[in-house]
Every structure is written in C-alpha cells, then in structure tokens.
JSON list of C-alpha atoms and ligand atoms in Angstrom, two decimals:
[
{"chain": "A", "resi": 1, "resn": "MET", "atom": "CA", "xyz": [0.00, 0.00, 0.00]},
{"chain": "A", "resi": 2, "resn": "VAL", "atom": "CA", "xyz": [2.66, 2.49, 0.92]},
{"chain": "A", "resi": 3, "resn": "LYS", "atom": "CA", "xyz": [4.92, 3.49, -1.92]},
{"chain": "A", "resi": 4, "resn": "GLU", "atom": "CA", "xyz": [8.08, 3.52, 0.06]},
{"chain": "A", "resi": 5, "resn": "ILE", "atom": "CA", "xyz": [8.67, 2.72, 3.67]},
{"chain": "A", "resi": 6, "resn": "GLY", "atom": "CA", "xyz": [11.68, 1.67, 5.64]},
{"chain": "A", "resi": 7, "resn": "LEU", "atom": "CA", "xyz": [10.43, -1.79, 6.35]},
{"chain": "A", "resi": 8, "resn": "GLU", "atom": "CA", "xyz": [13.40, -2.72, 8.47]},
{"chain": "A", "resi": 9, "resn": "GLY", "atom": "CA", "xyz": [12.84, 0.36, 10.61]},
{"chain": "A", "resi": 10, "resn": "VAL", "atom": "CA", "xyz": [9.30, -0.39, 11.64]},
{"chain": "A", "resi": 11, "resn": "ALA", "atom": "CA", "xyz": [9.53, -2.66, 13.67]},
{"chain": "A", "resi": 12, "resn": "LEU", "atom": "CA", "xyz": [-15.99, -18.03, 12.14]},
{"chain": "A", "resi": 13, "resn": "GLY", "atom": "CA", "xyz": [-16.94, -17.75, 14.47]},
{"chain": "A", "resi": 14, "resn": "GLU", "atom": "CA", "xyz": [-20.75, -17.46, 13.63]},
{"chain": "A", "resi": 15, "resn": "PRO", "atom": "CA", "xyz": [-21.62, -20.70, 11.90]},
{"chain": "A", "resi": 16, "resn": "ALA", "atom": "CA", "xyz": [-25.29, -20.31, 12.64]},
{"chain": "A", "resi": 17, "resn": "GLN", "atom": "CA", "xyz": [-25.26, -17.01, 10.79]},
{"chain": "A", "resi": 18, "resn": "VAL", "atom": "CA", "xyz": [-23.31, -18.26, 7.82]},
{"chain": "A", "resi": 19, "resn": "GLU", "atom": "CA", "xyz": [-24.96, -19.99, 4.94]},
{"chain": "A", "resi": 20, "resn": "ARG", "atom": "CA", "xyz": [-23.93, -23.52, 4.32]},
{"chain": "A", "resi": 21, "resn": "GLY", "atom": "CA", "xyz": [-22.31, -22.67, 1.03]},
{"chain": "A", "resi": 22, "resn": "VAL", "atom": "CA", "xyz": [-20.08, -20.10, 2.68]},
{"chain": "A", "resi": 23, "resn": "ILE", "atom": "CA", "xyz": [-18.82, -22.61, 5.19]},
{"chain": "A", "resi": 24, "resn": "VAL", "atom": "CA", "xyz": [-18.04, -25.01, 2.40]},
{"chain": "A", "resi": 25, "resn": "GLU", "atom": "CA", "xyz": [-16.11, -22.31, 0.62]},
{"chain": "A", "resi": 26, "resn": "ARG", "atom": "CA", "xyz": [-14.03, -21.54, 3.67]},
{"chain": "A", "resi": 27, "resn": "ARG", "atom": "CA", "xyz": [-13.22, -25.20, 4.07]},
{"chain": "A", "resi": 28, "resn": "SER", "atom": "CA", "xyz": [-12.15, -25.21, 0.47]},
{"chain": "A", "resi": 29, "resn": "PHE", "atom": "CA", "xyz": [-9.78, -22.39, 1.20]},
{"chain": "A", "resi": 30, "resn": "PHE", "atom": "CA", "xyz": [-8.47, -24.30, 4.16]},
{"chain": "A", "resi": 31, "resn": "THR", "atom": "CA", "xyz": [-7.89, -27.30, 1.97]},
{"chain": "A", "resi": 32, "resn": "VAL", "atom": "CA", "xyz": [-5.72, -25.18, -0.31]},
{"chain": "A", "resi": 33, "resn": "ALA", "atom": "CA", "xyz": [-3.58, -24.09, 2.61]},
{"chain": "A", "resi": 34, "resn": "ALA", "atom": "CA", "xyz": [-3.52, -27.62, 3.97]},
{"chain": "A", "resi": 35, "resn": "ALA", "atom": "CA", "xyz": [-2.26, -28.92, 0.65]},
{"chain": "A", "resi": 36, "resn": "ALA", "atom": "CA", "xyz": [0.49, -26.34, 0.66]},
{"chain": "A", "resi": 37, "resn": "PHE", "atom": "CA", "xyz": [1.50, -27.29, 4.18]},
{"chain": "A", "resi": 38, "resn": "ALA", "atom": "CA", "xyz": [1.38, -30.98, 3.42]},
{"chain": "A", "resi": 39, "resn": "ALA", "atom": "CA", "xyz": [3.40, -30.59, 0.25]},
{"chain": "A", "resi": 40, "resn": "ALA", "atom": "CA", "xyz": [6.00, -28.65, 2.16]},
{"chain": "A", "resi": 41, "resn": "GLY", "atom": "CA", "xyz": [5.99, -31.13, 5.05]},
{"chain": "A", "resi": 42, "resn": "LEU", "atom": "CA", "xyz": [5.35, -28.34, 7.53]},
{"chain": "A", "resi": 43, "resn": "PRO", "atom": "CA", "xyz": [4.70, -28.96, 11.21]},
{"chain": "A", "resi": 44, "resn": "GLY", "atom": "CA", "xyz": [2.06, -26.21, 11.37]},
{"chain": "A", "resi": 45, "resn": "MET", "atom": "CA", "xyz": [-0.42, -28.48, 9.73]},
{"chain": "A", "resi": 46, "resn": "ALA", "atom": "CA", "xyz": [-0.83, -30.66, 12.78]},
{"chain": "A", "resi": 47, "resn": "ARG", "atom": "CA", "xyz": [-1.87, -27.71, 14.88]},
{"chain": "A", "resi": 48, "resn": "ALA", "atom": "CA", "xyz": [-4.09, -26.32, 12.17]},
{"chain": "A", "resi": 49, "resn": "ARG", "atom": "CA", "xyz": [-5.92, -29.62, 12.05]},
{"chain": "A", "resi": 50, "resn": "ARG", "atom": "CA", "xyz": [-6.72, -29.32, 15.74]},
{"chain": "A", "resi": 51, "resn": "LEU", "atom": "CA", "xyz": [-8.45, -25.97, 15.26]},
{"chain": "A", "resi": 52, "resn": "ASP", "atom": "CA", "xyz": [-12.16, -25.94, 14.60]},
{"chain": "A", "resi": 53, "resn": "GLU", "atom": "CA", "xyz": [-12.51, -23.15, 12.09]},
{"chain": "A", "resi": 54, "resn": "ARG", "atom": "CA", "xyz": [-16.13, -22.56, 13.00]},
{"chain": "A", "resi": 55, "resn": "ARG", "atom": "CA", "xyz": [-15.54, -22.01, 16.69]},
{"chain": "A", "resi": 56, "resn": "ASP", "atom": "CA", "xyz": [-11.90, -21.53, 17.57]},
{"chain": "A", "resi": 57, "resn": "ALA", "atom": "CA", "xyz": [-10.50, -18.02, 17.48]},
{"chain": "A", "resi": 58, "resn": "PHE", "atom": "CA", "xyz": [-7.52, -17.50, 15.20]},
{"chain": "A", "resi": 59, "resn": "ASP", "atom": "CA", "xyz": [-5.52, -14.61, 16.53]},
{"chain": "A", "resi": 60, "resn": "TYR", "atom": "CA", "xyz": [-2.41, -12.82, 15.33]},
{"chain": "A", "resi": 61, "resn": "GLU", "atom": "CA", "xyz": [-0.08, -15.25, 17.12]},
{"chain": "A", "resi": 62, "resn": "ASP", "atom": "CA", "xyz": [-1.87, -18.19, 15.51]},
{"chain": "A", "resi": 63, "resn": "PHE", "atom": "CA", "xyz": [-1.45, -16.47, 12.17]},
{"chain": "A", "resi": 64, "resn": "LEU", "atom": "CA", "xyz": [2.30, -16.03, 12.67]},
{"chain": "A", "resi": 65, "resn": "ALA", "atom": "CA", "xyz": [2.68, -19.62, 13.87]},
{"chain": "A", "resi": 66, "resn": "GLU", "atom": "CA", "xyz": [1.16, -20.89, 10.65]},
{"chain": "A", "resi": 67, "resn": "ALA", "atom": "CA", "xyz": [2.24, -18.22, 8.18]},
{"chain": "A", "resi": 68, "resn": "VAL", "atom": "CA", "xyz": [5.96, -17.92, 8.98]},
{"chain": "A", "resi": 69, "resn": "PRO", "atom": "CA", "xyz": [6.90, -21.55, 8.23]},
{"chain": "A", "resi": 70, "resn": "ALA", "atom": "CA", "xyz": [4.61, -21.63, 5.22]},
{"chain": "A", "resi": 71, "resn": "ALA", "atom": "CA", "xyz": [6.08, -18.39, 3.86]},
{"chain": "A", "resi": 72, "resn": "LYS", "atom": "CA", "xyz": [9.66, -19.56, 4.43]},
{"chain": "A", "resi": 73, "resn": "SER", "atom": "CA", "xyz": [8.91, -22.69, 2.48]},
{"chain": "A", "resi": 74, "resn": "LEU", "atom": "CA", "xyz": [7.22, -20.99, -0.46]},
{"chain": "A", "resi": 75, "resn": "VAL", "atom": "CA", "xyz": [9.04, -17.67, -0.86]},
{"chain": "A", "resi": 76, "resn": "ALA", "atom": "CA", "xyz": [11.94, -19.00, -2.94]},
{"chain": "A", "resi": 77, "resn": "ASP", "atom": "CA", "xyz": [9.79, -19.56, -6.02]},
{"chain": "A", "resi": 78, "resn": "THR", "atom": "CA", "xyz": [9.46, -16.02, -7.38]},
{"chain": "A", "resi": 79, "resn": "SER", "atom": "CA", "xyz": [7.84, -17.04, -10.66]},
{"chain": "A", "resi": 80, "resn": "ILE", "atom": "CA", "xyz": [4.37, -15.67, -11.26]},
{"chain": "A", "resi": 81, "resn": "LYS", "atom": "CA", "xyz": [2.85, -19.01, -10.23]},
{"chain": "A", "resi": 82, "resn": "GLY", "atom": "CA", "xyz": [5.18, -19.29, -7.26]},
{"chain": "A", "resi": 83, "resn": "GLN", "atom": "CA", "xyz": [4.18, -15.85, -6.05]},
{"chain": "A", "resi": 84, "resn": "ASP", "atom": "CA", "xyz": [0.52, -16.69, -6.54]},
{"chain": "A", "resi": 85, "resn": "ARG", "atom": "CA", "xyz": [0.94, -19.83, -4.44]},
{"chain": "A", "resi": 86, "resn": "TYR", "atom": "CA", "xyz": [2.76, -17.84, -1.77]},
{"chain": "A", "resi": 87, "resn": "LEU", "atom": "CA", "xyz": [0.21, -15.02, -1.72]},
{"chain": "A", "resi": 88, "resn": "PHE", "atom": "CA", "xyz": [-2.86, -17.26, -1.79]},
{"chain": "A", "resi": 89, "resn": "THR", "atom": "CA", "xyz": [-1.42, -19.35, 1.05]},
{"chain": "A", "resi": 90, "resn": "LEU", "atom": "CA", "xyz": [-0.80, -16.25, 3.19]},
{"chain": "A", "resi": 91, "resn": "ALA", "atom": "CA", "xyz": [-4.24, -14.91, 2.23]},
{"chain": "A", "resi": 92, "resn": "ALA", "atom": "CA", "xyz": [-5.93, -18.17, 3.17]},
{"chain": "A", "resi": 93, "resn": "LEU", "atom": "CA", "xyz": [-4.47, -17.78, 6.65]},
{"chain": "A", "resi": 94, "resn": "ALA", "atom": "CA", "xyz": [-5.04, -14.02, 6.89]},
{"chain": "A", "resi": 95, "resn": "VAL", "atom": "CA", "xyz": [-8.77, -14.31, 6.21]},
{"chain": "A", "resi": 96, "resn": "ARG", "atom": "CA", "xyz": [-9.09, -16.44, 9.35]},
{"chain": "A", "resi": 97, "resn": "LEU", "atom": "CA", "xyz": [-7.96, -13.53, 11.51]},
{"chain": "A", "resi": 98, "resn": "GLY", "atom": "CA", "xyz": [-10.36, -11.59, 13.64]},
{"chain": "A", "resi": 99, "resn": "ASP", "atom": "CA", "xyz": [-9.19, -8.11, 14.43]},
{"chain": "A", "resi": 100, "resn": "VAL", "atom": "CA", "xyz": [-5.52, -7.34, 14.96]},
{"chain": "A", "resi": 101, "resn": "ALA", "atom": "CA", "xyz": [-4.56, -4.77, 17.58]},
{"chain": "A", "resi": 102, "resn": "PRO", "atom": "CA", "xyz": [-3.20, -1.62, 15.93]},
{"chain": "A", "resi": 103, "resn": "PRO", "atom": "CA", "xyz": [0.45, -0.89, 16.72]},
{"chain": "A", "resi": 104, "resn": "GLN", "atom": "CA", "xyz": [1.79, 2.60, 17.26]},
{"chain": "A", "resi": 105, "resn": "MET", "atom": "CA", "xyz": [1.32, 4.44, 14.00]},
{"chain": "A", "resi": 106, "resn": "ARG", "atom": "CA", "xyz": [2.84, 7.50, 12.43]},
{"chain": "A", "resi": 107, "resn": "SER", "atom": "CA", "xyz": [1.45, 9.91, 9.87]},
{"chain": "A", "resi": 108, "resn": "ASN", "atom": "CA", "xyz": [1.84, 8.79, 6.28]},
{"chain": "A", "resi": 109, "resn": "GLY", "atom": "CA", "xyz": [0.32, 11.89, 4.67]},
{"chain": "A", "resi": 110, "resn": "PRO", "atom": "CA", "xyz": [-3.01, 13.65, 5.14]},
{"chain": "A", "resi": 111, "resn": "GLY", "atom": "CA", "xyz": [-5.53, 11.31, 6.76]},
{"chain": "A", "resi": 112, "resn": "LYS", "atom": "CA", "xyz": [-3.19, 8.32, 6.53]},
{"chain": "A", "resi": 113, "resn": "PHE", "atom": "CA", "xyz": [-1.37, 6.45, 9.27]},
{"chain": "A", "resi": 114, "resn": "ILE", "atom": "CA", "xyz": [1.04, 3.50, 9.16]},
{"chain": "A", "resi": 115, "resn": "GLY", "atom": "CA", "xyz": [2.77, 1.20, 11.62]},
{"chain": "A", "resi": 116, "resn": "ALA", "atom": "CA", "xyz": [3.86, -2.41, 11.84]},
{"chain": "A", "resi": 117, "resn": "ASN", "atom": "CA", "xyz": [2.81, -5.37, 13.97]},
{"chain": "A", "resi": 118, "resn": "ASP", "atom": "CA", "xyz": [5.67, -7.34, 15.48]},
{"chain": "A", "resi": 119, "resn": "GLY", "atom": "CA", "xyz": [6.85, -10.56, 13.96]},
{"chain": "A", "resi": 120, "resn": "GLY", "atom": "CA", "xyz": [6.80, -11.98, 10.49]},
{"chain": "A", "resi": 121, "resn": "ASP", "atom": "CA", "xyz": [9.53, -13.59, 8.41]},
{"chain": "A", "resi": 122, "resn": "PRO", "atom": "CA", "xyz": [10.16, -13.30, 5.51]},
{"chain": "A", "resi": 123, "resn": "PHE", "atom": "CA", "xyz": [7.24, -10.88, 5.44]},
{"chain": "A", "resi": 124, "resn": "VAL", "atom": "CA", "xyz": [6.55, -7.66, 7.32]},
{"chain": "A", "resi": 125, "resn": "VAL", "atom": "CA", "xyz": [3.05, -6.92, 8.62]},
{"chain": "A", "resi": 126, "resn": "LEU", "atom": "CA", "xyz": [2.21, -3.26, 8.05]},
{"chain": "A", "resi": 127, "resn": "HIS", "atom": "CA", "xyz": [-0.88, -1.89, 9.74]},
{"chain": "A", "resi": 128, "resn": "TRP", "atom": "CA", "xyz": [-2.55, 1.11, 8.15]},
{"chain": "A", "resi": 129, "resn": "ARG", "atom": "CA", "xyz": [-5.49, 3.39, 8.76]},
{"chain": "A", "resi": 130, "resn": "MET", "atom": "CA", "xyz": [-7.11, 5.88, 6.39]},
{"chain": "A", "resi": 131, "resn": "GLU", "atom": "CA", "xyz": [-9.62, 8.56, 7.27]},
{"chain": "A", "resi": 132, "resn": "ALA", "atom": "CA", "xyz": [-12.72, 9.06, 5.12]},
{"chain": "A", "resi": 133, "resn": "GLY", "atom": "CA", "xyz": [-11.78, 10.14, 1.62]},
{"chain": "A", "resi": 134, "resn": "ALA", "atom": "CA", "xyz": [-8.02, 9.73, 2.12]},
{"chain": "A", "resi": 135, "resn": "ARG", "atom": "CA", "xyz": [-6.13, 8.48, -0.92]},
{"chain": "A", "resi": 136, "resn": "ILE", "atom": "CA", "xyz": [-3.02, 6.43, -1.55]},
{"chain": "A", "resi": 137, "resn": "GLU", "atom": "CA", "xyz": [-2.11, 7.27, -5.13]},
{"chain": "A", "resi": 138, "resn": "ALA", "atom": "CA", "xyz": [-1.60, 4.35, -7.46]},
{"chain": "A", "resi": 139, "resn": "HIS", "atom": "CA", "xyz": [1.96, 3.03, -7.48]},
{"chain": "A", "resi": 140, "resn": "PRO", "atom": "CA", "xyz": [3.77, -0.06, -8.76]},
{"chain": "A", "resi": 141, "resn": "HIS", "atom": "CA", "xyz": [5.31, -2.69, -6.50]},
{"chain": "A", "resi": 142, "resn": "ILE", "atom": "CA", "xyz": [8.68, -3.22, -8.11]},
{"chain": "A", "resi": 143, "resn": "TYR", "atom": "CA", "xyz": [10.46, -5.33, -5.50]},
{"chain": "A", "resi": 144, "resn": "GLY", "atom": "CA", "xyz": [7.93, -6.64, -2.97]},
{"chain": "A", "resi": 145, "resn": "ASN", "atom": "CA", "xyz": [4.61, -8.47, -3.23]},
{"chain": "A", "resi": 146, "resn": "VAL", "atom": "CA", "xyz": [1.64, -7.85, -0.93]},
{"chain": "A", "resi": 147, "resn": "VAL", "atom": "CA", "xyz": [-1.44, -9.41, 0.64]},
{"chain": "A", "resi": 148, "resn": "THR", "atom": "CA", "xyz": [-3.77, -6.63, 1.76]},
{"chain": "A", "resi": 149, "resn": "LEU", "atom": "CA", "xyz": [-6.40, -7.62, 4.35]},
{"chain": "A", "resi": 150, "resn": "GLY", "atom": "CA", "xyz": [-9.32, -5.37, 5.27]},
{"chain": "A", "resi": 151, "resn": "LEU", "atom": "CA", "xyz": [-9.96, -5.14, 9.03]},
{"chain": "A", "resi": 152, "resn": "GLU", "atom": "CA", "xyz": [-12.39, -2.23, 9.39]},
{"chain": "A", "resi": 153, "resn": "GLY", "atom": "CA", "xyz": [-14.39, 0.16, 7.22]},
{"chain": "A", "resi": 154, "resn": "GLU", "atom": "CA", "xyz": [-14.02, 0.08, 3.48]},
{"chain": "A", "resi": 155, "resn": "ALA", "atom": "CA", "xyz": [-11.63, 1.27, 0.80]},
{"chain": "A", "resi": 156, "resn": "LEU", "atom": "CA", "xyz": [-11.78, 1.19, -2.97]},
{"chain": "A", "resi": 157, "resn": "VAL", "atom": "CA", "xyz": [-8.70, -0.68, -4.20]},
{"chain": "A", "resi": 158, "resn": "GLU", "atom": "CA", "xyz": [-7.73, -0.50, -7.85]},
{"chain": "A", "resi": 159, "resn": "ASN", "atom": "CA", "xyz": [-4.95, -2.58, -9.43]},
{"chain": "A", "resi": 160, "resn": "TYR", "atom": "CA", "xyz": [-3.27, -1.87, -12.75]},
{"chain": "A", "resi": 161, "resn": "GLU", "atom": "CA", "xyz": [-0.78, -3.52, -15.11]},
{"chain": "A", "resi": 162, "resn": "VAL", "atom": "CA", "xyz": [1.22, -2.05, -17.97]},
{"chain": "A", "resi": 163, "resn": "GLU", "atom": "CA", "xyz": [0.20, -3.34, -21.38]},
{"chain": "A", "resi": 164, "resn": "GLY", "atom": "CA", "xyz": [3.13, -4.92, -23.17]},
{"chain": "A", "resi": 165, "resn": "PRO", "atom": "CA", "xyz": [6.72, -4.63, -21.98]},
{"chain": "A", "resi": 166, "resn": "ARG", "atom": "CA", "xyz": [7.06, -2.43, -18.92]},
{"chain": "A", "resi": 167, "resn": "ASP", "atom": "CA", "xyz": [9.79, 0.13, -18.36]},
{"chain": "A", "resi": 168, "resn": "TRP", "atom": "CA", "xyz": [9.91, 1.58, -14.87]},
{"chain": "A", "resi": 169, "resn": "LEU", "atom": "CA", "xyz": [11.94, 4.52, -16.22]},
{"chain": "A", "resi": 170, "resn": "ALA", "atom": "CA", "xyz": [9.71, 5.31, -19.22]},
{"chain": "A", "resi": 171, "resn": "LYS", "atom": "CA", "xyz": [9.32, 9.05, -19.74]},
{"chain": "A", "resi": 172, "resn": "GLN", "atom": "CA", "xyz": [6.62, 8.73, -22.39]},
{"chain": "A", "resi": 173, "resn": "PRO", "atom": "CA", "xyz": [2.96, 7.83, -21.78]},
{"chain": "A", "resi": 174, "resn": "PHE", "atom": "CA", "xyz": [2.04, 4.16, -21.99]},
{"chain": "A", "resi": 175, "resn": "ALA", "atom": "CA", "xyz": [-1.13, 2.09, -21.74]},
{"chain": "A", "resi": 176, "resn": "VAL", "atom": "CA", "xyz": [-2.30, 0.40, -18.55]},
{"chain": "A", "resi": 177, "resn": "ARG", "atom": "CA", "xyz": [-5.27, -1.81, -17.86]},
{"chain": "A", "resi": 178, "resn": "ARG", "atom": "CA", "xyz": [-7.20, -1.76, -14.62]},
{"chain": "A", "resi": 179, "resn": "THR", "atom": "CA", "xyz": [-7.21, -5.39, -13.63]},
{"chain": "A", "resi": 180, "resn": "VAL", "atom": "CA", "xyz": [-9.10, -5.08, -10.32]},
{"chain": "A", "resi": 181, "resn": "SER", "atom": "CA", "xyz": [-11.57, -2.56, -8.90]},
{"chain": "A", "resi": 182, "resn": "GLN", "atom": "CA", "xyz": [-12.65, -3.76, -5.49]},
{"chain": "A", "resi": 183, "resn": "TRP", "atom": "CA", "xyz": [-14.29, -2.42, -2.37]},
{"chain": "A", "resi": 184, "resn": "LEU", "atom": "CA", "xyz": [-12.07, -3.93, 0.29]},
{"chain": "A", "resi": 185, "resn": "THR", "atom": "CA", "xyz": [-14.10, -4.57, 3.42]},
{"chain": "A", "resi": 186, "resn": "ARG", "atom": "CA", "xyz": [-13.46, -6.42, 6.67]},
{"chain": "A", "resi": 187, "resn": "GLY", "atom": "CA", "xyz": [-12.05, -9.85, 5.91]},
{"chain": "A", "resi": 188, "resn": "GLY", "atom": "CA", "xyz": [-11.49, -9.12, 2.23]},
{"chain": "A", "resi": 189, "resn": "VAL", "atom": "CA", "xyz": [-8.10, -9.51, 0.54]},
{"chain": "A", "resi": 190, "resn": "ASN", "atom": "CA", "xyz": [-6.33, -7.97, -2.43]},
{"chain": "A", "resi": 191, "resn": "LEU", "atom": "CA", "xyz": [-3.16, -9.50, -3.85]},
{"chain": "A", "resi": 192, "resn": "VAL", "atom": "CA", "xyz": [-0.20, -7.74, -5.49]},
{"chain": "A", "resi": 193, "resn": "ASN", "atom": "CA", "xyz": [2.11, -10.14, -7.36]},
{"chain": "A", "resi": 194, "resn": "LEU", "atom": "CA", "xyz": [5.22, -8.56, -8.91]},
{"chain": "A", "resi": 195, "resn": "GLU", "atom": "CA", "xyz": [4.03, -9.98, -12.23]},
{"chain": "A", "resi": 196, "resn": "ARG", "atom": "CA", "xyz": [0.27, -9.54, -11.79]},
{"chain": "A", "resi": 197, "resn": "ASN", "atom": "CA", "xyz": [-1.91, -6.69, -10.47]},
{"chain": "A", "resi": 198, "resn": "TYR", "atom": "CA", "xyz": [1.38, -5.04, -9.48]},
{"chain": "A", "resi": 199, "resn": "CYS", "atom": "CA", "xyz": [0.14, -1.46, -9.27]},
{"chain": "A", "resi": 200, "resn": "HIS", "atom": "CA", "xyz": [-2.44, -0.55, -6.65]},
{"chain": "A", "resi": 201, "resn": "GLY", "atom": "CA", "xyz": [-4.07, 2.56, -5.25]},
{"chain": "A", "resi": 202, "resn": "PHE", "atom": "CA", "xyz": [-6.54, 3.12, -2.41]},
{"chain": "A", "resi": 203, "resn": "THR", "atom": "CA", "xyz": [-9.39, 5.52, -1.70]},
{"chain": "A", "resi": 204, "resn": "ALA", "atom": "CA", "xyz": [-11.03, 5.26, 1.72]},
{"chain": "A", "resi": 205, "resn": "GLY", "atom": "CA", "xyz": [-14.82, 5.17, 1.84]},
{"chain": "A", "resi": 206, "resn": "PRO", "atom": "CA", "xyz": [-17.05, 7.37, 4.02]},
{"chain": "A", "resi": 207, "resn": "ASN", "atom": "CA", "xyz": [-16.25, 5.39, 7.17]},
{"chain": "A", "resi": 208, "resn": "GLY", "atom": "CA", "xyz": [-12.52, 5.30, 6.62]},
{"chain": "A", "resi": 209, "resn": "ALA", "atom": "CA", "xyz": [-10.63, 2.05, 6.50]},
{"chain": "A", "resi": 210, "resn": "ARG", "atom": "CA", "xyz": [-8.03, 0.04, 8.42]},
{"chain": "A", "resi": 211, "resn": "GLY", "atom": "CA", "xyz": [-6.15, -3.06, 7.40]},
{"chain": "A", "resi": 212, "resn": "LEU", "atom": "CA", "xyz": [-2.90, -4.97, 7.01]},
{"chain": "A", "resi": 213, "resn": "ASP", "atom": "CA", "xyz": [-0.36, -5.09, 4.20]},
{"chain": "A", "resi": 214, "resn": "ILE", "atom": "CA", "xyz": [1.57, -8.34, 4.52]},
{"chain": "A", "resi": 215, "resn": "THR", "atom": "CA", "xyz": [4.52, -7.42, 2.35]},
{"chain": "A", "resi": 216, "resn": "THR", "atom": "CA", "xyz": [7.51, -9.50, 1.24]},
{"chain": "A", "resi": 217, "resn": "ARG", "atom": "CA", "xyz": [10.56, -8.07, -0.49]},
{"chain": "A", "resi": 218, "resn": "LEU", "atom": "CA", "xyz": [11.78, -10.35, -3.26]},
{"chain": "A", "resi": 219, "resn": "LEU", "atom": "CA", "xyz": [14.17, -8.04, -5.14]},
{"chain": "A", "resi": 220, "resn": "PRO", "atom": "CA", "xyz": [16.62, -5.28, -4.18]},
{"chain": "A", "resi": 221, "resn": "ARG", "atom": "CA", "xyz": [14.90, -2.08, -3.19]},
{"chain": "A", "resi": 222, "resn": "GLN", "atom": "CA", "xyz": [14.83, 0.68, -5.76]},
{"chain": "A", "resi": 223, "resn": "ASP", "atom": "CA", "xyz": [13.10, 4.00, -6.25]},
{"chain": "A", "resi": 224, "resn": "SER", "atom": "CA", "xyz": [9.45, 3.52, -7.07]},
{"chain": "A", "resi": 225, "resn": "PRO", "atom": "CA", "xyz": [7.31, 6.05, -8.93]},
{"chain": "A", "resi": 226, "resn": "SER", "atom": "CA", "xyz": [3.67, 6.97, -8.64]},
{"chain": "A", "resi": 227, "resn": "LEU", "atom": "CA", "xyz": [1.38, 5.84, -11.44]},
{"chain": "A", "resi": 228, "resn": "ILE", "atom": "CA", "xyz": [-0.50, 8.76, -12.91]},
{"chain": "A", "resi": 229, "resn": "VAL", "atom": "CA", "xyz": [-3.62, 7.37, -14.58]},
{"chain": "A", "resi": 230, "resn": "GLY", "atom": "CA", "xyz": [-4.97, 9.56, -17.36]},
{"chain": "A", "resi": 231, "resn": "ARG", "atom": "CA", "xyz": [-7.70, 9.36, -19.98]},
{"chain": "A", "resi": 232, "resn": "ALA", "atom": "CA", "xyz": [-9.56, 6.19, -20.85]},
{"chain": "A", "resi": 233, "resn": "LEU", "atom": "CA", "xyz": [-8.38, 4.70, -24.12]},
{"chain": "A", "resi": 234, "resn": "ASP", "atom": "CA", "xyz": [-11.49, 2.86, -25.24]},
{"chain": "A", "resi": 235, "resn": "ALA", "atom": "CA", "xyz": [-15.07, 1.94, -24.49]},
{"chain": "A", "resi": 236, "resn": "THR", "atom": "CA", "xyz": [-14.13, -0.71, -21.94]},
{"chain": "A", "resi": 237, "resn": "GLY", "atom": "CA", "xyz": [-13.41, 2.14, -19.54]},
{"chain": "A", "resi": 238, "resn": "ALA", "atom": "CA", "xyz": [-10.64, 0.00, -18.06]},
{"chain": "A", "resi": 239, "resn": "ARG", "atom": "CA", "xyz": [-7.68, 0.84, -20.32]},
{"chain": "A", "resi": 240, "resn": "PHE", "atom": "CA", "xyz": [-5.95, 4.15, -19.69]},
{"chain": "A", "resi": 241, "resn": "GLU", "atom": "CA", "xyz": [-3.09, 6.30, -20.77]},
{"chain": "A", "resi": 242, "resn": "ALA", "atom": "CA", "xyz": [-0.63, 6.59, -17.90]},
{"chain": "A", "resi": 243, "resn": "THR", "atom": "CA", "xyz": [2.80, 7.91, -16.93]},
{"chain": "A", "resi": 244, "resn": "TRP", "atom": "CA", "xyz": [5.28, 7.33, -14.13]},
{"chain": "A", "resi": 245, "resn": "GLN", "atom": "CA", "xyz": [6.00, 10.20, -11.80]},
{"chain": "A", "resi": 246, "resn": "TYR", "atom": "CA", "xyz": [9.15, 10.17, -9.71]},
{"chain": "A", "resi": 247, "resn": "ASP", "atom": "CA", "xyz": [9.28, 12.51, -6.72]},
{"chain": "B", "resi": 1, "resn": "FE2", "atom": "FE1", "xyz": [1.58, -0.41, -2.11]}
]
C-alpha cells in the first residue's frame, strides 16, 4: 500500500449465521492451505488440524505460527505461479484472523497512518489506517509483493498492469489496464504479485478504513514512482493512458 517505507525500521466464528455454502467455501480455502503445508511437510499443519474453524479463534499469534513456516517454504519460487501460491497461502491464513490490535502508527500523509505489527519472516506486517476520503495514489510494486487484508471500514482498491513490456523509467505515456476494482471490506483480501496486479491505489470510503499489508521483499529495493492514470483509451473504460511520476 505504501509506496516507500523503511520496512526494516518499523519494527468463524458465527456458523449459525453463515450460509452452508459459505462454510463449504471456507473449508475449500483451508484445503488449499492444507495442501500447501502438506506438500512442504510443515509442522504447522498438525496444529491447524486441531483448530475448529467454525468455533476456535484464530488470533495474530496463531497467524504467525502458521504463516511464517509456510512463507519460508514458499518464498523462494518467485515465478508468477510461485508468487501466486505464496500469496494465496498467506491470504488463506489471513482471512481467518479476527481483528488485529493496531500498533503505534505515524502519519503517512493527510488522513493516513502506518505502523507495523511485530513478527513476520520473511514478510513484514504493516498496519494502516485511512480517514474518510483519504487516498493512496496508485503506485507499482517493483520489489515486494503484498497481501492486503481489510480489518475495518471500506476502501476502494484498484490494481493496474502495464500493457506490453514495462519500463519503470519510461518518460513517455504508456497504456495500462485496470485489472481489479474492489471495495475492500473487513475480511477481504487484495493480492499484489510482482508480475500480476502489481500497481495498486486506495481511496477510503465514508467510514474510513483500516487493514494490514503483509509485504515480502523479493528483489533489491529501488526507487518507485507513482502511477498517474490519465484518460480512458477505449469503451471498456478499463484501459488508460498513464505515466510514471518520480518525486
Ligand atoms: Fe503499495
């Protein structure tokens, strides 16, 4: 979510209310994560099997206990499919979280606040809050992928990709396509893969928004621009002229 941050420096429970189909879906998600654990021969699986997803709370410590070994096992494959597997596995665990206590946060621009929850390896868990109407301008993720989890309120999240070969230093306008336009609400996730949906921007709704960015650096850090999205290029309304803007 944040364009640039010194990552090293910052530091179901209602089965009766949930339709049967929804429960089945969640179990399907769990099966995906279970398969990843089993394939990797990870010890976390045994504990996960003891949890009753419908009744047992899954708190931040539970998340770390499951996510850290899984992430360590899967992070080495940085192909597009490898990143998808990594991100979906983290997301499948993140959606089991209830709330996560906000850490100390600092200002990250007008109406925007950012901090980090302790723990996480190889990922860092950023915790952000946006006041109503606050915006995070669209920007590419050049060296780190992200699972964004909504915890409170709602924010419009839009993801973009460059059409054709991408050049982070391009001075001339180029075409982008909006690949995702999503109202992120509590429990929802948005994924940024370095090869897919790799630009994202946020606009907080009328109630503001709060959530996590579970971010993992895969490549050396480098300057990252903002993505300035211009006029629509055709009747789809989802292809735009765009430029990079470096501060
Ligand atoms: Fe970002």
